[in-house]
Amino acid sequence: MNITAVKRTIVTTLIGVTYGLGAVAQIQTVQPADAALPKIGKDSAYLFAYFTGNGKDAEAIRFALSADGYNYRALNANNPVVSSEKVSSTAGLRDPHILRGADSKTFYMVATDMNVAKNGWGANYAMVFLKSKDLINWSSSIVNIPDNSPEFADINRVWAPQTIYDPLAKKYMLYWSMRKGNSADIIYYAYVNADFTGIEGTPKQLFYKPDGGACIDADIVYKDGYYNLFFKTEGQGLGIKKAVSKTLTGGYELFDKILNQTTDAVEGADVFKLINSDTWILMYDVYMKGKYQFCKSTDLENFKVIDNEVSMNFHPRHGTVMHVSAKEAKKLIAFWGKKKP
């Protein structure tokens, strides 16, 4: 693999964490969802978790389903499936990441606790952790970074958290970007505690752009013995790049190539594999144009735009896709496809 080596220093930092537990209220269905998805195997469909914008109720988690990874239809008539007001400190949820647990039957979501519509682009300090056994009922906790750590009082961005299972540590690793003062955003990581309500130990720097530019919206996928860390870079070489390592928690080397296939501003990259295929999809938010772009690749280095093959009946912002089984897809359609009392 042709990658440029990058010397980097791991900076160890103390972070205070506070969190509150609470049950998530179910949101009533508004109208029937689109047609049911066909059965195409054990992992028969794709669940897209996303938010839709900065306006009222837009900063909330929504779900959509696809049978093929290309054509998506919103559940719950494109209304929220989790109540931002009940689970977050700001009444806003952005950048949701959804993950199937290592046990194959527990599901995890993490999201930025941020309400731009209400508070603007000022400082934000928290993330929301969510856990479910059925993709419908979610428990939640708020993880606030500087509350109990005075040395981190000048942290002003806690953005776009995601999780991945570390098979060596046998724990879920959380990674996200943070900014301290006016310095560049850096990607940090920490392990999640056993009940998925907070983080353990001291968060550490995971990756820092060698030219000193900001790194945000990280997304890690494993392929052929390597962890591929996709991120949005700012400063010189604006766009989506990736860094690669054989180790999840360190040693990342920059693959110094812009991977997005547009010159428009982009963010929120998510990479997922098509079921029973060697094809990977890179999707990202073309946020200044109000659209999403999909690209495909077999090597995670060279991507081709496939927008003419993609359809949605909604306009997503930064989100992520997870495989679901035929049974899980049908259950979601049944629940969100009729009005609840």
Short mmCIF file of C-alpha atoms in Angstrom, two decimals:
data_model
loop_
_atom_site.label_atom_id
_atom_site.label_comp_id
_atom_site.label_asym_id
_atom_site.label_seq_id
_atom_site.Cartn_x
_atom_site.Cartn_y
_atom_site.Cartn_z
CA MET A 1 0.00 0.00 0.00
CA ASN A 2 1.51 3.28 -1.13
CA ILE A 3 1.20 5.64 1.83
CA THR A 4 3.32 8.52 3.06
CA ALA A 5 4.77 8.02 6.50
CA VAL A 6 3.84 10.62 9.04
CA LYS A 7 5.67 11.27 12.29
CA ARG A 8 3.23 12.10 14.98
CA THR A 9 3.25 12.60 18.73
CA ILE A 10 0.62 11.12 20.98
CA VAL A 11 -0.55 13.75 23.44
CA THR A 12 -2.07 12.41 26.62
CA THR A 13 -4.80 14.54 28.09
CA LEU A 14 -7.09 14.39 31.08
CA ILE A 15 -10.79 14.77 30.45
CA GLY A 16 -13.62 14.95 32.93
CA VAL A 17 -16.75 13.03 32.11
CA THR A 18 -20.23 13.40 33.48
CA TYR A 19 -23.30 11.59 32.30
CA GLY A 20 -26.95 11.11 33.14
CA LEU A 21 -29.10 8.07 32.42
CA GLY A 22 -32.63 8.17 31.15
CA ALA A 23 -35.15 6.29 29.06
CA VAL A 24 -35.82 7.65 25.59
CA ALA A 25 -39.44 8.43 24.86
CA GLN A 26 -40.83 6.89 21.69
CA ILE A 27 -41.98 9.38 19.08
CA GLN A 28 -45.31 8.74 17.42
CA THR A 29 -45.44 7.63 13.83
CA VAL A 30 -47.00 10.15 11.48
CA GLN A 31 -47.84 8.14 8.37
CA PRO A 32 -47.02 4.77 6.77
CA ALA A 33 -43.43 4.22 5.67
CA ASP A 34 -42.59 3.34 2.08
CA ALA A 35 -43.01 -0.17 0.67
CA ALA A 36 -41.46 -3.05 2.60
CA LEU A 37 -37.97 -4.14 1.63
CA PRO A 38 -37.39 -7.49 -0.09
CA LYS A 39 -35.57 -10.35 1.63
CA ILE A 40 -32.09 -10.70 0.19
CA GLY A 41 -30.27 -12.75 2.80
CA LYS A 42 -29.20 -12.69 6.42
CA ASP A 43 -27.97 -9.10 6.20
CA SER A 44 -30.65 -8.01 3.83
CA ALA A 45 -30.81 -4.25 4.13
CA TYR A 46 -29.09 -1.03 5.10
CA LEU A 47 -30.15 1.30 7.91
CA PHE A 48 -29.20 4.95 7.47
CA ALA A 49 -29.11 7.12 10.64
CA TYR A 50 -28.95 10.85 9.90
CA PHE A 51 -30.12 14.35 10.83
CA THR A 52 -31.52 16.91 8.40
CA GLY A 53 -30.29 20.41 9.21
CA ASN A 54 -30.14 23.35 11.61
CA GLY A 55 -33.81 24.29 11.89
CA LYS A 56 -36.40 23.36 14.50
CA ASP A 57 -36.60 19.56 14.94
CA ALA A 58 -33.97 19.10 12.21
CA GLU A 59 -31.22 18.39 14.75
CA ALA A 60 -32.62 14.98 15.65
CA ILE A 61 -31.92 11.38 14.65
CA ARG A 62 -33.91 9.93 11.77
CA PHE A 63 -33.83 6.50 10.10
CA ALA A 64 -34.09 5.33 6.49
CA LEU A 65 -33.86 1.86 4.94
CA SER A 66 -32.46 0.54 1.68
CA ALA A 67 -32.55 -2.94 0.15
CA ASP A 68 -29.47 -2.40 -2.03
CA GLY A 69 -27.37 0.34 -0.40
CA TYR A 70 -28.24 2.77 -3.18
CA ASN A 71 -31.95 3.60 -2.87
CA TYR A 72 -33.15 4.82 0.54
CA ARG A 73 -36.61 5.54 1.92
CA ALA A 74 -37.21 7.42 5.17
CA LEU A 75 -38.97 5.73 8.07
CA ASN A 76 -41.54 7.55 10.19
CA ALA A 77 -42.23 9.93 7.27
CA ASN A 78 -38.77 11.45 7.83
CA ASN A 79 -39.65 12.45 11.39
CA PRO A 80 -37.31 11.84 14.37
CA VAL A 81 -37.05 8.37 15.90
CA VAL A 82 -35.30 9.66 19.05
CA SER A 83 -36.33 12.73 21.04
CA SER A 84 -33.45 15.22 21.14
CA GLU A 85 -35.16 17.20 23.89
CA LYS A 86 -35.32 14.19 26.20
CA VAL A 87 -31.82 12.78 25.70
CA SER A 88 -29.45 15.72 25.09
CA SER A 89 -28.33 18.69 27.14
CA THR A 90 -28.95 21.14 24.28
CA ALA A 91 -32.13 19.62 22.77
CA GLY A 92 -30.12 18.90 19.64
CA LEU A 93 -28.50 15.78 18.15
CA ARG A 94 -26.19 15.89 15.13
CA ASP A 95 -23.82 13.51 13.31
CA PRO A 96 -25.32 10.18 14.48
CA HIS A 97 -23.17 7.06 14.21
CA ILE A 98 -24.84 3.66 14.51
CA LEU A 99 -23.06 0.37 15.21
CA ARG A 100 -24.03 -3.26 15.67
CA GLY A 101 -22.38 -4.68 18.76
CA ALA A 102 -19.92 -7.56 18.83
CA ASP A 103 -22.70 -9.79 20.20
CA SER A 104 -24.71 -9.08 17.00
CA LYS A 105 -27.84 -8.20 19.00
CA THR A 106 -27.02 -4.96 20.82
CA PHE A 107 -26.94 -1.65 18.98
CA TYR A 108 -25.09 1.53 19.83
CA MET A 109 -25.44 5.11 18.66
CA VAL A 110 -23.38 8.17 19.51
CA ALA A 111 -24.11 11.74 18.42
CA THR A 112 -22.93 15.31 18.89
CA ASP A 113 -24.93 17.05 21.63
CA MET A 114 -25.37 20.36 19.82
CA ASN A 115 -28.21 22.70 18.86
CA VAL A 116 -27.04 25.15 16.22
CA ALA A 117 -30.59 26.37 15.59
CA LYS A 118 -30.85 27.51 19.21
CA ASN A 119 -27.28 28.31 20.23
CA GLY A 120 -25.49 29.05 16.96
CA TRP A 121 -21.96 27.82 16.28
CA GLY A 122 -20.72 28.61 19.77
CA ALA A 123 -18.94 26.20 22.06
CA ASN A 124 -20.34 22.72 22.63
CA TYR A 125 -19.05 20.23 25.17
CA ALA A 126 -20.99 16.98 25.09
CA MET A 127 -21.85 13.77 23.30
CA VAL A 128 -24.89 11.53 23.68
CA PHE A 129 -24.53 7.73 23.99
CA LEU A 130 -27.52 5.51 23.13
CA LYS A 131 -28.00 1.75 23.51
CA SER A 132 -30.75 -0.58 22.28
CA LYS A 133 -31.67 -4.25 21.90
CA ASP A 134 -34.31 -3.69 19.22
CA LEU A 135 -33.42 -0.48 17.32
CA ILE A 136 -36.66 1.06 18.64
CA ASN A 137 -36.25 1.60 22.40
CA TRP A 138 -33.07 3.39 23.43
CA SER A 139 -31.46 4.16 26.79
CA SER A 140 -29.23 7.22 26.84
CA SER A 141 -26.44 9.05 28.66
CA ILE A 142 -24.80 12.44 28.26
CA VAL A 143 -21.00 12.61 28.27
CA ASN A 144 -19.84 16.17 28.98
CA ILE A 145 -16.10 16.70 28.52
CA PRO A 146 -15.04 19.72 30.63
CA ASP A 147 -17.57 19.59 33.47
CA ASN A 148 -15.26 17.90 35.98
CA SER A 149 -11.90 18.87 34.47
CA PRO A 150 -10.93 22.54 34.99
CA GLU A 151 -7.84 22.04 32.82
CA PHE A 152 -10.20 21.49 29.89
CA ALA A 153 -12.33 24.58 30.49
CA ASP A 154 -11.19 25.99 27.14
CA ILE A 155 -12.37 23.00 25.08
CA ASN A 156 -14.96 24.47 22.74
CA ARG A 157 -15.69 21.71 20.22
CA VAL A 158 -16.68 18.11 20.86
CA TRP A 159 -17.70 16.88 17.43
CA ALA A 160 -18.88 13.82 15.54
CA PRO A 161 -18.21 10.86 17.87
CA GLN A 162 -18.09 7.32 16.49
CA THR A 163 -17.44 3.88 17.96
CA ILE A 164 -15.68 0.75 16.77
CA TYR A 165 -15.12 -2.57 18.53
CA ASP A 166 -11.50 -3.31 19.42
CA PRO A 167 -11.09 -7.12 19.31
CA LEU A 168 -7.76 -6.97 21.17
CA ALA A 169 -9.03 -4.87 24.08
CA LYS A 170 -12.50 -6.49 23.84
CA LYS A 171 -13.99 -3.03 24.31
CA TYR A 172 -15.68 -0.36 22.24
CA MET A 173 -13.40 2.49 21.28
CA LEU A 174 -14.89 5.96 20.98
CA TYR A 175 -13.18 8.48 18.71
CA TRP A 176 -14.11 12.10 18.06
CA SER A 177 -12.58 15.50 17.32
CA MET A 178 -11.93 18.23 19.89
CA ARG A 179 -10.65 21.76 19.72
CA LYS A 180 -8.94 23.57 22.55
CA GLY A 181 -8.97 27.36 22.38
CA ASN A 182 -8.17 28.48 18.84
CA SER A 183 -5.96 25.52 18.01
CA ALA A 184 -6.76 23.00 15.28
CA ASP A 185 -9.28 20.21 15.84
CA ILE A 186 -7.57 16.91 16.77
CA ILE A 187 -8.98 13.39 16.69
CA TYR A 188 -8.94 11.71 20.13
CA TYR A 189 -9.95 8.28 21.36
CA ALA A 190 -10.97 6.57 24.59
CA TYR A 191 -12.56 3.26 25.51
CA VAL A 192 -16.21 3.12 26.50
CA ASN A 193 -17.22 1.65 29.85
CA ALA A 194 -18.99 -1.70 30.11
CA ASP A 195 -22.55 -0.36 30.23
CA PHE A 196 -21.98 2.21 27.46
CA THR A 197 -22.65 5.25 29.60
CA GLY A 198 -19.27 6.99 29.61
CA ILE A 199 -15.58 6.70 28.79
CA GLU A 200 -12.76 5.05 30.72
CA GLY A 201 -9.27 6.28 31.45
CA THR A 202 -7.48 9.16 29.80
CA PRO A 203 -8.41 10.04 26.22
CA LYS A 204 -5.45 10.13 23.88
CA GLN A 205 -4.66 11.72 20.56
CA LEU A 206 -5.43 9.34 17.70
CA PHE A 207 -4.43 11.41 14.69
CA TYR A 208 -3.18 14.92 14.00
CA LYS A 209 -2.77 16.39 10.54
CA PRO A 210 0.97 16.95 9.91
CA ASP A 211 0.52 20.43 8.40
CA GLY A 212 -1.34 21.57 11.51
CA GLY A 213 -4.74 21.81 9.87
CA ALA A 214 -7.93 20.66 11.55
CA CYS A 215 -9.15 17.05 11.42
CA ILE A 216 -12.85 16.36 11.98
CA ASP A 217 -15.56 13.79 11.15
CA ALA A 218 -13.42 10.66 11.50
CA ASP A 219 -14.72 7.30 10.28
CA ILE A 220 -12.72 4.07 10.70
CA VAL A 221 -13.21 0.90 8.64
CA TYR A 222 -11.13 -2.29 8.64
CA LYS A 223 -10.00 -3.87 5.36
CA ASP A 224 -7.32 -6.45 4.54
CA GLY A 225 -5.45 -6.10 7.82
CA TYR A 226 -5.51 -2.28 7.90
CA TYR A 227 -7.59 0.28 9.74
CA ASN A 228 -8.56 3.10 7.37
CA LEU A 229 -9.29 6.36 9.17
CA PHE A 230 -11.23 8.71 6.90
CA PHE A 231 -11.48 12.34 7.99
CA LYS A 232 -12.23 15.83 6.78
CA THR A 233 -9.10 17.93 6.57
CA GLU A 234 -9.05 21.70 6.72
CA GLY A 235 -6.33 24.17 5.91
CA GLN A 236 -4.09 23.12 3.03
CA GLY A 237 -5.66 20.36 0.93
CA LEU A 238 -9.27 20.86 2.02
CA GLY A 239 -11.38 17.72 1.60
CA ILE A 240 -11.67 14.08 2.69
CA LYS A 241 -8.46 12.14 3.16
CA LYS A 242 -7.53 9.01 5.10
CA ALA A 243 -4.76 7.66 7.28
CA VAL A 244 -3.91 3.95 7.55
CA SER A 245 -2.57 1.71 10.31
CA LYS A 246 -2.35 -1.97 11.22
CA THR A 247 -3.16 -0.94 14.79
CA LEU A 248 -6.50 0.61 15.76
CA THR A 249 -5.15 2.98 18.41
CA GLY A 250 -2.01 4.35 16.78
CA GLY A 251 0.61 4.37 14.06
CA TYR A 252 -1.60 5.99 11.39
CA GLU A 253 0.17 7.08 8.21
CA LEU A 254 -1.38 9.65 5.91
CA PHE A 255 -2.57 8.59 2.45
CA ASP A 256 -2.13 12.06 1.05
CA LYS A 257 -4.85 12.18 -1.59
CA ILE A 258 -8.20 13.95 -1.72
CA LEU A 259 -10.82 11.18 -1.91
CA ASN A 260 -14.03 13.15 -2.43
CA GLN A 261 -14.99 13.44 -6.09
CA THR A 262 -16.21 17.04 -6.08
CA THR A 263 -14.59 20.43 -5.64
CA ASP A 264 -17.52 21.58 -3.49
CA ALA A 265 -17.13 21.73 0.28
CA VAL A 266 -17.84 18.36 1.94
CA GLU A 267 -17.96 16.83 5.41
CA GLY A 268 -19.30 13.85 7.33
CA ALA A 269 -17.73 10.99 5.38
CA ASP A 270 -19.07 7.48 6.01
CA VAL A 271 -17.70 4.31 4.43
CA PHE A 272 -19.58 1.00 4.36
CA LYS A 273 -19.31 -2.27 2.44
CA LEU A 274 -22.02 -3.56 0.19
CA ILE A 275 -23.41 -6.93 1.32
CA ASN A 276 -21.93 -9.96 -0.48
CA SER A 277 -19.69 -7.69 -2.54
CA ASP A 278 -16.13 -6.40 -2.68
CA THR A 279 -17.47 -2.88 -3.30
CA TRP A 280 -17.28 -0.14 -0.69
CA ILE A 281 -19.38 3.02 -0.64
CA LEU A 282 -18.00 6.40 0.41
CA MET A 283 -20.78 8.91 1.04
CA TYR A 284 -20.45 12.46 2.28
CA ASP A 285 -22.44 15.60 2.90
CA VAL A 286 -22.00 18.29 0.22
CA TYR A 287 -23.29 20.71 2.80
CA MET A 288 -23.04 24.00 0.90
CA LYS A 289 -25.15 22.56 -1.93
CA GLY A 290 -27.70 20.74 0.23
CA LYS A 291 -26.99 17.34 -1.28
CA TYR A 292 -25.25 14.03 -0.63
CA GLN A 293 -22.74 12.34 -2.92
CA PHE A 294 -22.09 8.59 -3.17
CA CYS A 295 -18.90 7.06 -4.59
CA LYS A 296 -17.77 3.45 -4.91
CA SER A 297 -14.40 1.70 -4.65
CA THR A 298 -12.89 -1.76 -4.26
CA ASP A 299 -9.54 -0.62 -2.84
CA LEU A 300 -10.55 2.38 -0.65
CA GLU A 301 -8.06 4.48 -2.58
CA ASN A 302 -9.75 5.17 -5.92
CA PHE A 303 -13.39 6.26 -5.96
CA LYS A 304 -15.98 6.77 -8.70
CA VAL A 305 -19.13 8.90 -8.39
CA ILE A 306 -22.38 6.89 -8.60
CA ASP A 307 -24.93 9.63 -7.96
CA ASN A 308 -27.03 8.52 -10.94
CA GLU A 309 -27.57 5.15 -9.20
CA VAL A 310 -28.68 6.64 -5.86
CA SER A 311 -32.11 7.86 -4.76
CA MET A 312 -33.61 9.17 -1.50
CA ASN A 313 -36.97 10.65 -0.55
CA PHE A 314 -35.33 12.90 2.07
CA HIS A 315 -32.38 15.29 2.36
CA PRO A 316 -29.88 13.97 4.92
CA ARG A 317 -27.03 15.67 6.67
CA HIS A 318 -24.01 13.89 8.19
CA GLY A 319 -25.01 10.29 8.95
CA THR A 320 -23.93 6.64 8.86
CA VAL A 321 -25.11 3.32 7.43
CA MET A 322 -25.29 -0.10 9.14
CA HIS A 323 -26.29 -3.54 7.80
CA VAL A 324 -29.53 -4.96 9.20
CA SER A 325 -31.15 -8.36 8.74
CA ALA A 326 -34.43 -8.99 6.94
CA LYS A 327 -36.12 -9.57 10.31
CA GLU A 328 -34.77 -6.31 11.75
CA ALA A 329 -35.77 -4.35 8.64
CA LYS A 330 -39.32 -5.75 8.74
CA LYS A 331 -39.59 -4.94 12.45
CA LEU A 332 -38.54 -1.34 11.85
CA ILE A 333 -41.04 -0.99 9.00
CA ALA A 334 -43.82 -2.51 11.09
CA PHE A 335 -43.14 -0.22 14.05
CA TRP A 336 -42.64 3.04 12.19
CA GLY A 337 -45.19 2.27 9.46
CA LYS A 338 -48.30 2.68 11.58
CA LYS A 339 -49.37 5.23 14.12
CA LYS A 340 -48.60 4.37 17.74
CA PRO A 341 -51.20 5.08 20.44
#
